[in-house]
């Protein structure tokens, strides 16, 4: 029997980030020492009090399904956090606990239909476009410019809007560029969304990693909460990538269809992981501050190393934990990334994984120890000198 994938899979490639992470793991399993700058995940261990809360949940038998939207106390804590930190006053009914990545997918499945256009940043996170496509829609890339610091400006968005536009995706701080958008950017995009009656999906997973400027949630702007789905989670700020817990905040009318997709797919987020997540929000926050300070130190180091290498040019990113340097070699970024992995044993993500606008760049996740950053940069410089 010939294997025939569903038509919706046509043109959907593997995730550039996850694929590089898998390749690194395979090399490591063969005994090769790999330095990992590919996947965006903190090298820190999950803070002890969070692990203990999940372990206690397991010991006490909290191992069954929960409500599809999540345990009430976690939803209440997320609602309270959204009001206090993000300026999004909401009730627990407007919160869905779900892995952040799945939540974005669920939102697409619920609101993007055949032929609908969704405006996505380019370079932008690897999965926005494929998720739009899988939902039946068409991603419309907004080509961001390095001279604008890769900000998704209202002018660029306005040029991409058409009568078929259904949704705009904003992501600040951005993966892969680390760009933090300004209040004026958000106000301009909000004007477009209100005028054209569009939905906004705001991916704020790096919200706690802003080194310069401040984090703004677009849902906090006038008239925006009713049309905005805000996505965030625990992975990046609490070093909980493997837990797969995050959330969506959206008004009740939008949340209903998203919850229906959750009921037909995940059912609910892992029960004991939710208890750990609750401890993350309710417990001491100094762990977040410590990791943040360390990420800032690493950012300054890696940007300095890249710019003094003579091989790259790198802006100083204002947020997240990615450097997005432009390289001088005239080679496709995929080829460079694959050679750096196989020959220098340093994993990083080719810029082209983030859209055509990322070609000529590499993404370096600097959520790794100073020692590894130093060794990795040494190896990159040696190898690229040879290429
Ligand atoms: N978001 C992380 C990254 O960009 C994890 C992998 C993924 O979801 O793409 O590396």
CSV table of C-alpha atoms and ligand atoms in Angstrom, one decimal:
chain,number,residue,atom,x,y,z
A,1,UNK,CA,0.0,0.0,0.0
A,2,UNK,CA,1.4,3.4,-1.0
A,3,UNK,CA,1.5,5.8,1.9
A,4,UNK,CA,-0.4,8.9,1.0
A,5,UNK,CA,-0.4,11.8,3.4
A,6,UNK,CA,-3.4,14.0,3.8
A,7,UNK,CA,-3.4,16.9,1.4
A,8,UNK,CA,-3.1,19.4,4.3
A,9,UNK,CA,0.4,18.0,4.9
A,10,UNK,CA,1.6,19.2,1.5
A,11,UNK,CA,4.3,21.7,1.8
A,12,UNK,CA,4.5,21.3,5.6
A,13,UNK,CA,8.1,20.4,6.5
A,14,UNK,CA,9.6,19.3,9.8
A,15,UNK,CA,10.0,22.1,12.4
A,16,UNK,CA,13.5,23.6,11.8
A,17,UNK,CA,14.1,24.0,15.6
A,18,UNK,CA,12.8,20.6,16.7
A,19,UNK,CA,14.7,18.9,13.9
A,20,UNK,CA,18.0,20.4,14.9
A,21,UNK,CA,17.3,19.4,18.5
A,22,UNK,CA,16.7,15.8,17.4
A,23,UNK,CA,19.9,15.8,15.3
A,24,UNK,CA,21.8,17.0,18.3
A,25,UNK,CA,20.3,14.3,20.5
A,26,UNK,CA,21.2,11.6,17.9
A,27,UNK,CA,24.8,12.8,17.8
A,28,UNK,CA,25.0,12.8,21.6
A,29,UNK,CA,23.6,9.3,21.8
A,30,UNK,CA,26.5,8.2,19.5
A,31,UNK,CA,28.9,9.6,22.1
A,32,UNK,CA,29.7,12.9,20.5
A,33,UNK,CA,30.0,15.9,22.8
A,34,UNK,CA,27.6,18.5,21.3
A,35,UNK,CA,27.3,22.1,22.4
A,36,UNK,CA,23.6,23.0,22.0
A,37,UNK,CA,22.6,26.4,20.9
A,38,UNK,CA,19.7,25.1,18.7
A,39,UNK,CA,16.7,24.6,20.8
A,40,UNK,CA,15.3,27.5,22.8
A,41,UNK,CA,15.4,26.1,26.3
A,42,UNK,CA,17.0,27.2,29.5
A,43,UNK,CA,19.9,25.0,30.7
A,44,UNK,CA,18.7,25.6,34.3
A,45,UNK,CA,17.0,22.9,36.3
A,46,UNK,CA,13.3,23.6,37.2
A,47,UNK,CA,13.4,25.3,40.6
A,48,UNK,CA,13.1,22.8,43.5
A,49,UNK,CA,9.9,24.1,45.0
A,50,UNK,CA,8.1,23.6,41.7
A,51,UNK,CA,9.4,20.0,41.3
A,52,UNK,CA,8.4,19.3,44.8
A,53,UNK,CA,4.8,20.5,44.3
A,54,UNK,CA,4.5,18.1,41.3
A,55,UNK,CA,6.1,15.2,43.2
A,56,UNK,CA,3.7,15.8,46.1
A,57,UNK,CA,0.8,15.8,43.7
A,58,UNK,CA,2.0,12.4,42.3
A,59,UNK,CA,2.5,11.0,45.8
A,60,UNK,CA,-1.0,12.1,46.9
A,61,UNK,CA,-2.6,10.4,43.9
A,62,UNK,CA,-3.4,13.5,41.9
A,63,UNK,CA,-2.9,11.5,38.7
A,64,UNK,CA,-6.3,11.7,36.9
A,65,UNK,CA,-8.0,13.9,34.4
A,66,UNK,CA,-8.7,17.5,35.3
A,67,UNK,CA,-11.3,19.8,33.9
A,68,UNK,CA,-10.4,20.4,30.2
A,69,UNK,CA,-9.6,24.1,30.9
A,70,UNK,CA,-7.4,23.2,33.8
A,71,UNK,CA,-7.5,23.1,37.6
A,72,UNK,CA,-9.5,26.0,39.0
A,73,UNK,CA,-6.8,27.2,41.4
A,74,UNK,CA,-4.3,27.4,38.5
A,75,UNK,CA,-6.7,29.2,36.2
A,76,UNK,CA,-7.5,31.7,39.0
A,77,UNK,CA,-3.7,32.3,39.6
A,78,UNK,CA,-3.2,32.9,35.8
A,79,UNK,CA,-6.2,35.2,35.7
A,80,UNK,CA,-4.8,37.2,38.7
A,81,UNK,CA,-1.3,37.3,37.1
A,82,UNK,CA,-2.8,38.5,33.8
A,83,UNK,CA,-4.7,41.3,35.5
A,84,UNK,CA,-1.7,42.4,37.6
A,85,UNK,CA,1.2,42.0,35.2
A,86,UNK,CA,-0.3,42.2,31.8
A,87,UNK,CA,-3.2,44.7,32.3
A,88,UNK,CA,-5.7,42.0,31.1
A,89,UNK,CA,-8.4,41.8,33.7
A,90,UNK,CA,-10.1,38.4,33.2
A,91,UNK,CA,-11.9,35.7,35.0
A,92,UNK,CA,-10.8,32.1,35.4
A,93,UNK,CA,-13.3,31.2,32.7
A,94,UNK,CA,-11.2,33.2,30.3
A,95,UNK,CA,-8.2,31.0,30.9
A,96,UNK,CA,-7.3,27.7,29.3
A,97,UNK,CA,-4.4,25.7,30.7
A,98,UNK,CA,-2.6,24.0,27.8
A,99,UNK,CA,1.0,23.6,26.5
A,100,UNK,CA,1.7,27.0,24.9
A,101,UNK,CA,2.5,25.6,21.5
A,102,UNK,CA,-0.7,23.4,21.4
A,103,UNK,CA,-2.7,26.4,22.6
A,104,UNK,CA,-1.6,28.4,19.5
A,105,UNK,CA,-2.5,25.4,17.3
A,106,UNK,CA,-5.9,25.1,19.0
A,107,UNK,CA,-6.6,28.8,18.4
A,108,UNK,CA,-5.7,28.4,14.7
A,109,UNK,CA,-7.9,25.3,14.4
A,110,UNK,CA,-10.8,27.1,16.1
A,111,UNK,CA,-10.6,30.4,14.1
A,112,UNK,CA,-8.7,30.0,10.8
A,113,UNK,CA,-10.7,28.5,8.0
A,114,UNK,CA,-10.1,27.6,4.4
A,115,UNK,CA,-8.6,30.5,2.5
A,116,UNK,CA,-8.4,32.8,5.5
A,117,UNK,CA,-5.2,34.8,5.6
A,118,UNK,CA,-3.1,35.1,8.8
A,119,UNK,CA,-0.4,37.7,9.0
A,120,UNK,CA,2.8,36.3,10.4
A,121,UNK,CA,6.2,37.9,11.1
A,122,UNK,CA,9.1,36.8,8.8
A,123,UNK,CA,11.5,36.1,10.3
A,124,UNK,CA,9.2,34.6,12.9
A,125,UNK,CA,8.8,31.4,14.9
A,126,UNK,CA,9.0,28.3,12.8
A,127,UNK,CA,5.6,26.9,13.5
A,128,UNK,CA,3.2,29.9,12.9
A,129,UNK,CA,3.1,29.3,9.1
A,130,UNK,CA,2.7,25.5,9.2
A,131,UNK,CA,0.0,25.8,11.8
A,132,UNK,CA,-1.9,28.3,9.7
A,133,UNK,CA,-1.5,25.9,6.7
A,134,UNK,CA,-2.7,22.9,8.7
A,135,UNK,CA,-5.8,24.8,9.8
A,136,UNK,CA,-6.5,25.4,6.1
A,137,UNK,CA,-5.5,29.1,6.0
A,138,UNK,CA,-2.8,30.9,4.2
A,139,UNK,CA,0.1,32.5,6.0
A,140,UNK,CA,1.0,36.0,4.7
A,141,UNK,CA,4.5,36.8,5.7
A,142,UNK,CA,5.4,40.3,6.7
A,143,UNK,CA,9.1,40.7,5.8
A,144,UNK,CA,10.7,42.4,8.8
A,145,UNK,CA,13.8,44.6,8.3
A,146,UNK,CA,17.0,44.6,10.3
A,147,UNK,CA,17.1,48.4,9.9
A,148,UNK,CA,13.8,48.6,11.9
A,149,UNK,CA,15.4,46.2,14.5
A,150,UNK,CA,13.1,43.5,13.0
A,151,UNK,CA,10.0,45.2,14.6
A,152,UNK,CA,6.7,44.3,13.1
A,153,UNK,CA,5.6,47.9,12.3
A,154,UNK,CA,2.0,48.9,11.6
A,155,UNK,CA,3.1,50.1,8.2
A,156,UNK,CA,4.3,46.6,7.3
A,157,UNK,CA,1.2,45.1,8.7
A,158,UNK,CA,-1.1,47.5,6.8
A,159,UNK,CA,0.6,46.5,3.5
A,160,UNK,CA,-0.1,42.8,4.2
A,161,UNK,CA,-3.8,43.2,5.1
A,162,UNK,CA,-6.4,42.1,2.5
A,163,UNK,CA,-10.1,41.5,2.6
A,164,UNK,CA,-9.3,37.8,3.4
A,165,UNK,CA,-7.2,38.6,6.5
A,166,UNK,CA,-8.6,36.9,9.6
A,167,UNK,CA,-5.8,37.2,12.2
A,168,UNK,CA,-2.6,38.9,12.9
A,169,UNK,CA,0.1,37.1,14.9
A,170,UNK,CA,2.3,39.3,17.1
A,171,UNK,CA,5.3,37.9,19.1
A,172,UNK,CA,7.2,40.2,21.4
A,173,UNK,CA,9.8,39.5,22.6
A,174,UNK,CA,10.4,37.7,19.4
A,175,UNK,CA,11.7,34.3,18.5
A,176,UNK,CA,14.1,34.3,16.7
A,177,UNK,CA,15.2,38.0,16.7
A,178,UNK,CA,14.8,38.9,20.4
A,179,UNK,CA,13.1,42.1,19.3
A,180,UNK,CA,10.8,43.9,21.8
A,181,UNK,CA,8.1,45.8,20.1
A,182,UNK,CA,7.2,49.4,21.1
A,183,UNK,CA,4.0,50.8,22.4
A,184,UNK,CA,3.6,52.7,19.1
A,185,UNK,CA,3.9,49.4,17.1
A,186,UNK,CA,1.2,47.8,19.2
A,187,UNK,CA,-1.1,50.9,19.1
A,188,UNK,CA,-0.8,51.0,15.3
A,189,UNK,CA,-1.5,47.3,14.9
A,190,UNK,CA,-4.4,47.5,17.3
A,191,UNK,CA,-5.9,50.3,15.2
A,192,UNK,CA,-5.7,48.0,12.1
A,193,UNK,CA,-7.2,45.1,14.0
A,194,UNK,CA,-10.1,47.2,15.2
A,195,UNK,CA,-10.7,48.9,11.9
A,196,UNK,CA,-10.7,45.7,10.0
A,197,UNK,CA,-12.4,43.6,12.7
A,198,UNK,CA,-9.5,41.1,12.9
A,199,UNK,CA,-8.4,38.7,15.6
A,200,UNK,CA,-5.0,39.0,17.1
A,201,UNK,CA,-2.9,36.1,18.5
A,202,UNK,CA,-0.3,37.5,20.8
A,203,UNK,CA,2.5,35.0,21.6
A,204,UNK,CA,4.1,36.3,24.8
A,205,UNK,CA,6.0,33.2,25.9
A,206,UNK,CA,9.2,35.4,26.5
A,207,UNK,CA,7.3,38.0,28.4
A,208,UNK,CA,9.5,37.8,31.5
A,209,UNK,CA,12.7,38.1,29.4
A,210,UNK,CA,12.8,41.7,28.5
A,211,UNK,CA,16.3,43.4,29.1
A,212,UNK,CA,15.7,46.7,27.5
A,213,UNK,CA,12.3,48.4,27.2
A,214,UNK,CA,9.2,46.9,28.7
A,215,UNK,CA,6.7,44.1,27.9
A,216,UNK,CA,3.4,45.2,26.5
A,217,UNK,CA,0.4,42.9,26.1
A,218,UNK,CA,-1.7,44.1,23.1
A,219,UNK,CA,-4.8,42.8,24.8
A,220,UNK,CA,-4.4,45.6,27.4
A,221,UNK,CA,-5.0,48.3,24.8
A,222,UNK,CA,-8.4,49.9,24.4
A,223,UNK,CA,-10.9,47.6,22.6
A,224,UNK,CA,-8.4,44.8,22.1
A,225,UNK,CA,-9.2,42.3,24.8
A,226,UNK,CA,-12.4,41.2,23.0
A,227,UNK,CA,-10.4,40.3,19.8
A,228,UNK,CA,-7.1,39.0,21.3
A,229,UNK,CA,-6.0,35.5,22.2
A,230,UNK,CA,-2.9,35.8,24.5
A,231,UNK,CA,-0.6,32.9,24.7
A,232,UNK,CA,2.1,32.4,27.3
A,233,UNK,CA,3.5,29.7,29.6
A,234,UNK,CA,6.0,28.4,32.1
A,235,UNK,CA,8.7,26.8,29.8
A,236,UNK,CA,11.0,29.8,29.3
A,237,UNK,CA,10.7,31.8,32.5
A,238,UNK,CA,10.6,28.9,35.0
A,239,UNK,CA,12.8,26.5,33.0
A,240,UNK,CA,9.9,24.1,32.5
A,241,UNK,CA,10.2,23.2,28.8
A,242,UNK,CA,9.6,19.4,29.4
A,243,UNK,CA,6.5,20.0,31.6
A,244,UNK,CA,4.4,21.1,28.6
A,245,UNK,CA,2.3,23.6,30.6
A,246,UNK,CA,1.2,27.0,29.5
A,247,UNK,CA,-2.0,28.9,28.9
A,248,UNK,CA,-4.2,31.0,26.7
A,249,UNK,CA,-6.2,34.0,27.9
A,250,UNK,CA,-9.2,35.0,25.7
A,251,UNK,CA,-12.7,36.4,26.1
A,252,UNK,CA,-15.4,33.8,26.8
A,253,UNK,CA,-16.8,33.9,23.3
A,254,UNK,CA,-13.4,32.9,21.8
A,255,UNK,CA,-12.5,30.5,24.6
A,256,UNK,CA,-15.5,28.2,24.0
A,257,UNK,CA,-14.4,27.0,20.5
A,258,UNK,CA,-10.8,26.6,21.7
A,259,UNK,CA,-11.9,24.5,24.6
A,260,UNK,CA,-13.9,22.3,22.3
A,261,UNK,CA,-10.7,21.6,20.3
A,262,UNK,CA,-8.9,20.9,23.6
A,263,UNK,CA,-11.6,18.4,24.6
A,264,UNK,CA,-11.2,16.6,21.3
A,265,UNK,CA,-7.5,16.5,21.4
A,266,UNK,CA,-5.6,16.8,24.7
A,267,UNK,CA,-8.6,16.4,27.0
A,268,UNK,CA,-6.6,18.3,29.6
A,269,UNK,CA,-3.1,19.3,30.5
A,270,UNK,CA,-1.1,16.8,32.7
A,271,UNK,CA,-2.6,16.9,36.2
A,272,UNK,CA,0.5,16.9,38.4
A,273,UNK,CA,2.3,19.3,36.0
A,274,UNK,CA,-0.5,21.7,36.6
A,275,UNK,CA,0.2,21.5,40.4
A,276,UNK,CA,3.9,22.3,39.7
A,277,UNK,CA,2.8,25.2,37.5
A,278,UNK,CA,0.6,26.5,40.3
A,279,UNK,CA,3.7,26.5,42.7
A,280,UNK,CA,5.6,28.4,40.0
A,281,UNK,CA,3.1,31.2,40.0
A,282,UNK,CA,2.4,31.2,43.7
A,283,UNK,CA,5.9,30.6,45.0
A,284,UNK,CA,8.9,32.9,45.3
A,285,UNK,CA,9.9,34.6,42.1
A,286,UNK,CA,13.6,35.2,42.9
A,287,UNK,CA,14.4,32.1,40.7
A,288,UNK,CA,13.0,33.9,37.7
A,289,UNK,CA,15.0,37.0,38.5
A,290,UNK,CA,18.2,35.0,38.9
A,291,UNK,CA,17.8,33.2,35.6
A,292,UNK,CA,16.9,36.6,33.9
A,293,UNK,CA,20.1,38.2,35.2
A,294,UNK,CA,22.2,35.3,34.0
A,295,UNK,CA,20.6,35.4,30.6
A,296,UNK,CA,21.3,39.1,30.3
A,297,UNK,CA,25.0,38.5,31.2
A,298,UNK,CA,25.1,35.8,28.5
A,299,UNK,CA,23.5,38.0,25.9
A,300,UNK,CA,26.1,40.7,26.4
A,301,UNK,CA,28.9,38.1,26.2
A,302,UNK,CA,27.6,36.3,23.1
A,303,UNK,CA,26.9,39.6,21.2
A,304,UNK,CA,30.4,40.8,22.0
A,305,UNK,CA,31.9,37.6,20.8
A,306,UNK,CA,29.9,37.5,17.6
A,307,UNK,CA,30.8,41.1,16.7
A,308,UNK,CA,34.5,40.8,17.5
A,309,UNK,CA,34.8,37.6,15.5
A,310,UNK,CA,34.9,39.3,12.1
A,311,UNK,CA,32.5,36.6,10.9
A,312,UNK,CA,29.2,38.0,12.0
A,313,UNK,CA,27.3,41.2,12.6
A,314,UNK,CA,24.8,41.0,15.5
A,315,UNK,CA,22.3,43.6,16.9
A,316,UNK,CA,21.9,43.5,20.7
A,317,UNK,CA,18.5,41.8,21.1
A,318,UNK,CA,16.3,43.4,23.8
A,319,UNK,CA,14.6,40.2,24.9
A,320,UNK,CA,14.2,36.4,24.8
A,321,UNK,CA,17.4,34.4,24.8
A,322,UNK,CA,18.3,34.4,21.1
A,323,UNK,CA,21.0,36.1,19.2
A,324,UNK,CA,20.3,36.4,15.5
A,325,UNK,CA,23.6,37.3,13.8
A,326,UNK,CA,24.0,38.0,10.1
A,327,UNK,CA,27.0,36.1,8.8
A,328,UNK,CA,29.4,37.2,6.0
A,329,UNK,CA,29.9,33.9,4.3
A,330,UNK,CA,28.0,33.5,1.1
A,331,UNK,CA,26.3,30.1,1.9
A,332,UNK,CA,22.7,29.1,2.7
A,333,UNK,CA,22.1,29.1,6.4
A,334,UNK,CA,20.9,25.5,6.4
A,335,UNK,CA,24.1,24.3,4.9
A,336,UNK,CA,26.1,26.3,7.4
A,337,UNK,CA,24.1,25.0,10.4
A,338,UNK,CA,24.4,21.4,9.2
A,339,UNK,CA,28.1,21.7,8.7
A,340,UNK,CA,28.6,23.4,12.1
A,341,UNK,CA,26.8,20.5,13.7
A,342,UNK,CA,28.6,17.7,11.9
A,343,UNK,CA,32.0,19.2,11.8
A,344,UNK,CA,32.2,21.6,14.9
A,345,UNK,CA,29.6,19.8,17.0
A,346,UNK,CA,27.8,23.0,17.7
A,347,UNK,CA,24.0,22.9,17.1
A,348,UNK,CA,22.3,26.1,16.0
A,349,UNK,CA,19.2,26.9,13.9
A,350,UNK,CA,19.5,28.2,10.4
A,351,UNK,CA,17.8,31.5,9.9
A,352,UNK,CA,15.9,30.2,6.9
A,353,UNK,CA,13.9,28.0,9.3
A,354,UNK,CA,12.2,31.2,10.4
A,355,UNK,CA,11.2,32.3,6.9
A,356,UNK,CA,12.8,33.7,3.8
A,357,UNK,CA,13.6,36.8,5.8
A,358,UNK,CA,15.9,34.8,8.0
A,359,UNK,CA,18.2,33.6,5.2
A,360,UNK,CA,21.7,34.8,5.8
A,361,UNK,CA,21.3,34.6,9.6
A,362,UNK,CA,21.8,32.0,12.2
A,363,UNK,CA,19.9,31.7,15.5
A,364,UNK,CA,21.9,31.1,18.6
A,365,UNK,CA,20.1,30.2,21.7
A,366,UNK,CA,22.3,31.5,24.5
A,367,UNK,CA,20.3,29.8,27.2
A,368,UNK,CA,23.5,27.7,27.9
A,369,UNK,CA,26.3,28.0,30.4
A,370,UNK,CA,29.0,30.7,30.0
A,371,UNK,CA,31.6,27.9,29.6
A,372,UNK,CA,29.6,26.3,26.8
A,373,UNK,CA,29.0,29.7,25.1
A,374,UNK,CA,32.8,30.3,25.1
A,375,UNK,CA,33.6,26.8,23.8
A,376,UNK,CA,30.9,26.9,21.2
A,377,UNK,CA,32.0,30.3,19.9
A,378,UNK,CA,35.6,29.0,19.7
A,379,UNK,CA,34.5,26.0,17.7
A,380,UNK,CA,32.2,28.1,15.4
A,381,UNK,CA,35.1,30.6,14.7
A,382,UNK,CA,37.5,27.8,13.9
A,383,UNK,CA,35.1,26.0,11.6
A,384,UNK,CA,33.8,29.1,9.8
A,385,UNK,CA,37.3,30.2,9.3
A,386,UNK,CA,37.9,27.0,7.4
A,387,UNK,CA,34.6,27.0,5.4
B,1,LIG,N1,10.3,27.4,20.9
B,1,LIG,C1,11.6,26.8,21.0
B,1,LIG,C2,12.5,27.2,19.9
B,1,LIG,O1,12.2,28.0,19.0
B,1,LIG,C3,11.4,25.3,21.1
B,1,LIG,C4,11.1,24.5,19.8
B,1,LIG,C5,9.9,25.0,19.1
B,1,LIG,O2,8.8,25.0,19.6
B,1,LIG,O3,10.1,25.6,18.0
B,1,LIG,O4,13.6,26.7,19.8
